[in-house]
Short mmCIF file of C-alpha atoms and ligand atoms in Angstrom, two decimals:
data_model
loop_
_atom_site.label_atom_id
_atom_site.label_comp_id
_atom_site.label_asym_id
_atom_site.label_seq_id
_atom_site.Cartn_x
_atom_site.Cartn_y
_atom_site.Cartn_z
CA MET A 13 35.71 109.39 43.88
CA GLY A 14 37.48 107.02 46.27
CA LEU A 15 38.37 107.82 49.88
CA VAL A 16 41.02 106.03 51.95
CA PRO A 17 40.76 107.14 55.60
CA THR A 18 43.91 106.65 57.70
CA LEU A 19 45.56 107.72 60.93
CA GLY A 20 48.82 108.21 59.02
CA ALA A 21 52.13 106.43 59.80
CA LEU A 22 51.50 104.80 56.45
CA HIS A 23 52.76 101.35 55.50
CA GLU A 24 52.17 98.83 52.71
CA GLY A 25 48.77 97.89 54.22
CA HIS A 26 47.55 101.45 53.73
CA LEU A 27 49.14 101.61 50.27
CA SER A 28 47.31 98.46 49.20
CA LEU A 29 44.04 100.30 49.94
CA VAL A 30 45.27 103.29 47.92
CA ARG A 31 46.18 101.04 44.96
CA THR A 32 42.82 99.26 45.06
CA ALA A 33 41.13 102.67 45.10
CA LYS A 34 43.28 103.90 42.20
CA ALA A 35 42.34 100.84 40.17
CA CYS A 36 38.60 101.49 40.36
CA CYS A 37 38.10 105.24 40.93
CA ASP A 38 38.65 108.32 38.78
CA ALA A 39 39.99 110.31 41.72
CA VAL A 40 41.41 109.18 45.05
CA ALA A 41 41.66 111.10 48.32
CA VAL A 42 43.64 109.88 51.33
CA SER A 43 42.88 111.37 54.72
CA ILE A 44 45.52 111.47 57.44
CA PHE A 45 44.10 112.37 60.81
CA VAL A 46 45.00 111.02 64.23
CA ASN A 47 41.44 111.13 65.44
CA PRO A 48 41.40 112.03 69.15
CA THR A 49 37.86 110.77 69.81
CA GLN A 50 38.69 107.13 69.02
CA PHE A 51 41.47 106.92 71.64
CA GLY A 52 40.59 106.18 75.26
CA PRO A 53 42.05 108.29 78.10
CA ASN A 54 44.74 105.69 78.84
CA GLU A 55 45.53 104.86 75.22
CA ASP A 56 48.33 105.92 72.89
CA PHE A 57 46.91 109.14 71.34
CA ALA A 58 49.89 111.27 72.41
CA LEU A 59 52.36 108.55 71.44
CA TYR A 60 50.77 107.59 68.11
CA PRO A 61 53.40 108.02 65.35
CA ARG A 62 52.93 111.19 63.34
CA THR A 63 55.08 110.91 60.22
CA PHE A 64 53.42 113.38 57.87
CA ASP A 65 56.43 114.07 55.65
CA ALA A 66 57.23 110.37 55.19
CA ASP A 67 53.51 109.69 54.53
CA CYS A 68 53.45 112.35 51.80
CA ALA A 69 56.62 110.92 50.27
CA LEU A 70 54.98 107.47 50.12
CA LEU A 71 51.78 108.89 48.63
CA ALA A 72 53.79 110.87 46.06
CA GLY A 73 54.62 107.50 44.50
CA GLU A 74 50.95 106.55 44.16
CA ASP A 75 49.60 109.32 41.91
CA ILE A 76 46.64 110.19 44.13
CA ASP A 77 44.62 113.39 43.84
CA VAL A 78 44.11 114.71 47.36
CA VAL A 79 45.75 114.37 50.75
CA PHE A 80 43.43 115.68 53.43
CA ALA A 81 45.27 116.22 56.71
CA PRO A 82 43.14 118.50 58.85
CA ALA A 83 43.97 119.94 62.25
CA PRO A 84 41.73 118.65 65.07
CA GLU A 85 39.99 122.04 65.38
CA GLU A 86 38.98 121.89 61.70
CA ILE A 87 37.15 118.64 62.42
CA TYR A 88 35.78 119.03 65.94
CA ARG A 89 34.05 122.18 67.11
CA ALA A 90 34.74 123.13 70.71
CA GLY A 91 32.22 121.45 72.97
CA ALA A 92 30.79 119.31 70.15
CA ALA A 93 27.75 117.35 71.35
CA THR A 94 26.98 115.27 68.25
CA PHE A 95 28.45 111.81 67.74
CA VAL A 96 27.60 108.71 65.71
CA GLU A 97 26.96 105.67 67.87
CA VAL A 98 26.32 102.27 66.30
CA GLU A 99 24.65 100.63 69.28
CA GLY A 100 25.44 97.06 70.22
CA LEU A 101 28.12 96.47 67.59
CA SER A 102 30.27 99.20 69.13
CA GLN A 103 30.41 97.33 72.43
CA ARG A 104 31.65 94.03 70.93
CA LEU A 105 35.17 92.66 70.30
CA ASP A 106 37.54 95.65 70.21
CA GLY A 107 34.68 97.84 71.40
CA ALA A 108 34.44 95.77 74.58
CA SER A 109 38.12 96.38 75.40
CA ARG A 110 38.14 99.96 74.12
CA PRO A 111 35.01 101.75 75.38
CA GLY A 112 34.12 104.71 73.16
CA HIS A 113 36.54 103.64 70.42
CA PHE A 114 33.93 102.82 67.78
CA ARG A 115 31.88 105.91 68.60
CA GLY A 116 34.99 107.91 67.71
CA VAL A 117 35.58 105.86 64.56
CA ALA A 118 31.97 106.10 63.34
CA THR A 119 31.89 109.84 64.04
CA ILE A 120 35.12 110.65 62.19
CA VAL A 121 34.29 108.42 59.23
CA ALA A 122 30.83 110.01 58.95
CA LYS A 123 32.46 113.45 59.05
CA LEU A 124 35.00 112.43 56.39
CA PHE A 125 32.16 111.13 54.21
CA ILE A 126 30.34 114.46 54.59
CA ALA A 127 33.52 116.38 53.71
CA ALA A 128 34.67 114.25 50.77
CA GLU A 129 31.38 112.80 49.43
CA PRO A 130 33.12 109.65 48.16
CA ASP A 131 31.36 107.04 46.02
CA ARG A 132 33.58 104.35 47.49
CA ALA A 133 35.55 104.13 50.72
CA PHE A 134 38.34 101.60 51.27
CA PHE A 135 39.02 99.78 54.53
CA GLY A 136 41.26 96.87 55.54
CA GLN A 137 39.99 93.52 56.79
CA LYS A 138 42.74 93.88 59.41
CA ASP A 139 40.25 95.96 61.44
CA ALA A 140 37.35 93.57 60.92
CA ALA A 141 35.16 94.85 63.74
CA GLN A 142 35.59 98.40 62.44
CA ILE A 143 34.23 97.22 59.10
CA ALA A 144 31.16 95.71 60.75
CA VAL A 145 30.48 98.97 62.61
CA LEU A 146 30.96 101.13 59.50
CA ARG A 147 28.87 98.85 57.27
CA ARG A 148 26.05 99.14 59.75
CA MET A 149 26.45 102.91 59.99
CA ILE A 150 26.30 103.24 56.19
CA PHE A 151 23.21 101.02 56.08
CA ASP A 152 21.36 102.66 58.96
CA LEU A 153 22.04 106.22 57.77
CA GLY A 154 21.44 105.31 54.11
CA LEU A 155 24.77 106.85 53.10
CA PRO A 156 25.48 106.67 49.34
CA VAL A 157 28.93 105.14 49.86
CA GLU A 158 30.13 101.69 48.86
CA LEU A 159 32.46 100.20 51.47
CA VAL A 160 35.25 98.17 49.83
CA VAL A 161 37.10 95.65 52.02
CA CYS A 162 40.77 95.00 51.20
CA PRO A 163 42.77 91.93 52.37
CA ILE A 164 45.26 91.98 55.23
CA VAL A 165 48.80 92.82 54.16
CA ARG A 166 51.51 91.03 56.15
CA GLU A 167 55.23 91.26 56.73
CA SER A 168 57.18 88.41 55.10
CA ASP A 169 57.10 86.46 58.39
CA GLY A 170 53.32 86.72 58.68
CA LEU A 171 52.89 89.60 61.15
CA ALA A 172 49.97 91.77 60.04
CA MET A 173 51.27 95.23 59.17
CA SER A 174 50.27 97.89 61.66
CA SER A 175 51.44 101.39 62.51
CA ARG A 176 51.71 100.11 66.09
CA ASN A 177 54.31 97.46 65.14
CA ARG A 178 56.91 100.21 65.46
CA TYR A 179 56.28 100.25 69.23
CA LEU A 180 57.61 96.66 69.50
CA SER A 181 61.10 95.89 70.76
CA GLN A 182 63.08 93.32 68.78
CA GLN A 183 62.06 90.63 71.28
CA GLU A 184 58.39 91.67 71.25
CA ARG A 185 58.45 91.69 67.45
CA GLN A 186 59.29 87.96 67.58
CA GLN A 187 56.68 87.27 70.27
CA ALA A 188 54.05 89.06 68.17
CA LEU A 189 54.27 86.32 65.52
CA VAL A 190 52.23 84.12 67.85
CA LEU A 191 49.05 85.92 66.76
CA ARG A 192 49.44 84.68 63.22
CA ARG A 193 50.53 81.24 64.46
CA SER A 194 47.32 80.97 66.49
CA LEU A 195 45.26 81.68 63.35
CA ASP A 196 47.31 79.16 61.37
CA ALA A 197 46.55 76.50 64.00
CA VAL A 198 42.84 77.29 63.77
CA GLN A 199 43.05 77.10 59.97
CA ALA A 200 44.74 73.69 60.24
CA ALA A 201 42.07 72.43 62.66
CA ILE A 202 39.34 73.59 60.28
CA ALA A 203 41.09 71.86 57.38
CA ALA A 204 41.04 68.71 59.53
CA GLY A 205 37.27 69.02 59.90
CA GLU A 206 36.85 70.89 63.20
CA ARG A 207 34.06 73.49 63.16
CA ASN A 208 33.19 73.82 66.84
CA SER A 209 33.95 77.39 67.90
CA GLU A 210 34.74 76.51 71.50
CA THR A 211 37.34 73.96 70.36
CA LEU A 212 38.84 76.34 67.81
CA ILE A 213 39.03 79.15 70.37
CA ALA A 214 40.76 76.78 72.80
CA THR A 215 43.24 75.87 70.05
CA ALA A 216 44.07 79.53 69.42
CA ARG A 217 44.32 80.26 73.14
CA SER A 218 46.74 77.42 73.73
CA ILE A 219 49.05 78.68 70.95
CA LEU A 220 48.85 82.24 72.29
CA ALA A 221 49.63 80.94 75.80
CA SER A 222 52.86 79.42 74.45
CA GLU A 223 54.30 82.97 74.50
CA PRO A 224 54.21 83.79 78.21
CA GLU A 225 54.87 87.49 77.58
CA VAL A 226 51.75 87.79 75.42
CA ARG A 227 48.50 88.61 77.21
CA ILE A 228 45.27 87.63 75.45
CA ASP A 229 42.61 90.33 75.15
CA TYR A 230 40.08 88.25 73.24
CA VAL A 231 39.80 85.25 70.94
CA ALA A 232 36.44 85.06 69.16
CA ALA A 233 34.50 83.30 66.46
CA ALA A 234 31.80 85.77 65.46
CA ASP A 235 29.23 86.61 62.85
CA TRP A 236 31.00 89.33 60.84
CA ALA A 237 27.81 91.39 60.48
CA THR A 238 26.70 91.39 64.13
CA LEU A 239 30.01 90.56 65.87
CA LEU A 240 28.03 88.15 68.07
CA PRO A 241 29.61 84.79 68.98
CA VAL A 242 28.73 81.78 66.84
CA ASP A 243 28.74 78.11 67.93
CA GLN A 244 30.03 76.78 64.62
CA ALA A 245 32.78 78.37 62.54
CA LEU A 246 31.12 78.14 59.14
CA PRO A 247 32.25 79.83 55.89
CA GLY A 248 32.10 83.60 56.38
CA THR A 249 32.68 83.44 60.13
CA LEU A 250 35.12 86.02 61.49
CA PHE A 251 37.83 84.45 63.65
CA ALA A 252 39.61 87.25 65.47
CA VAL A 253 42.34 87.60 68.09
CA ALA A 254 43.57 90.57 70.09
CA ALA A 255 46.53 90.43 72.44
CA TRP A 256 48.92 92.64 74.33
CA VAL A 257 52.59 92.23 73.51
CA GLY A 258 54.22 94.30 76.21
CA LYS A 259 52.42 97.64 76.15
CA THR A 260 51.26 97.22 72.56
CA ARG A 261 47.82 95.87 71.70
CA LEU A 262 47.80 93.94 68.40
CA ILE A 263 44.93 92.40 66.44
CA ASP A 264 44.67 89.85 63.66
CA ASN A 265 41.90 87.82 62.07
CA MET A 266 40.76 85.61 59.24
CA ILE A 267 37.48 84.93 57.51
CA ILE A 268 36.79 81.21 57.61
CA GLN A 269 36.34 79.50 54.28
P1 PAJ B 5 44.52 103.11 60.41
O1 PAJ B 5 44.83 102.20 61.54
O2 PAJ B 5 45.54 104.09 59.96
O3 PAJ B 5 44.11 102.22 59.19
C1 PAJ B 5 43.62 102.83 58.02
C2 PAJ B 5 43.09 101.72 57.12
O4 PAJ B 5 44.16 100.86 56.74
C3 PAJ B 5 42.04 100.86 57.85
O5 PAJ B 5 40.97 100.59 56.97
C4 PAJ B 5 42.83 99.61 58.19
O6 PAJ B 5 42.03 98.45 58.29
C5 PAJ B 5 43.78 99.53 57.00
N1 PAJ B 5 44.94 98.70 57.34
C6 PAJ B 5 45.78 98.84 58.40
N2 PAJ B 5 46.69 97.84 58.42
C7 PAJ B 5 46.41 97.04 57.36
C8 PAJ B 5 47.00 95.84 56.84
N3 PAJ B 5 48.03 95.25 57.42
N4 PAJ B 5 46.44 95.31 55.74
C9 PAJ B 5 45.36 95.89 55.14
N5 PAJ B 5 44.78 97.02 55.57
C10 PAJ B 5 45.29 97.60 56.67
O7 PAJ B 5 41.66 102.31 60.92
C11 PAJ B 5 41.98 103.47 61.10
O8 PAJ B 5 43.20 103.97 60.75
C12 PAJ B 5 41.04 104.49 61.71
O9 PAJ B 5 40.19 103.86 62.63
C13 PAJ B 5 40.20 105.27 60.65
C14 PAJ B 5 39.31 104.35 59.83
C15 PAJ B 5 41.13 106.07 59.72
C16 PAJ B 5 39.28 106.29 61.38
O10 PAJ B 5 40.03 107.21 62.11
#
């Protein structure tokens, strides 16, 4: 049994997870739930695209077994007092900019695991910090679920696919390409022999700064398991960027070879 948890507004990134799940599981369930507890008070919960009919049409082409799209009250009891908190990890990278976000993510994913009892659950490397948090949750709670990481799916021009890309104006859509360009520059520096994290971070920052409308949230070279900064970007290091393009916060990353 494979589970693919999503917030809906499905795109090819989500479908790549579904296809990977189909290829190695007897049965596949996709959950679609805009999880209120992972959005901060000033974030885009109300605005988040809800495209249930289009999502079902996309999934109809994938021969999956279950679509689980609960109402919030089916998931959260009124006045619920129980949450899953992965301490430390949840305060790093995206967790530093989005307080409470990973508590909401860990809680909903734990609840989905309890509901669906999957053998495998499929997540995208796009949300690399989320993977670190969930891996740790699975380990600490001894959950009998294998977490499968799937590669980042990109638009033809390199922008990482995201449900939030639809917030971007035409101009912002162009500006957003700078995230990928910053990673390409870091990749080129590594290929030329640079391994010093500070230097690589400065390289990425200078590329990001070339788009004056883009505001950097973070640029980090981190241990993918702990999300703590590393001095040297060695194979397996997570190199991650987050930036605001207008009112839209975008993320991208690569695992250094
Ligand atoms: P959502 O943003 O809908 O993403 C669902 C899954 O699709 C995540 O594992 C995410 O990493 C993956 N994904 C998104 N864009 C991708 C891309 N371009 N390439 C590959 N995979 C991609 O992440 C969440 O929802 C939520 O936090 C969730 C785990 C469902 C908990 O509510």
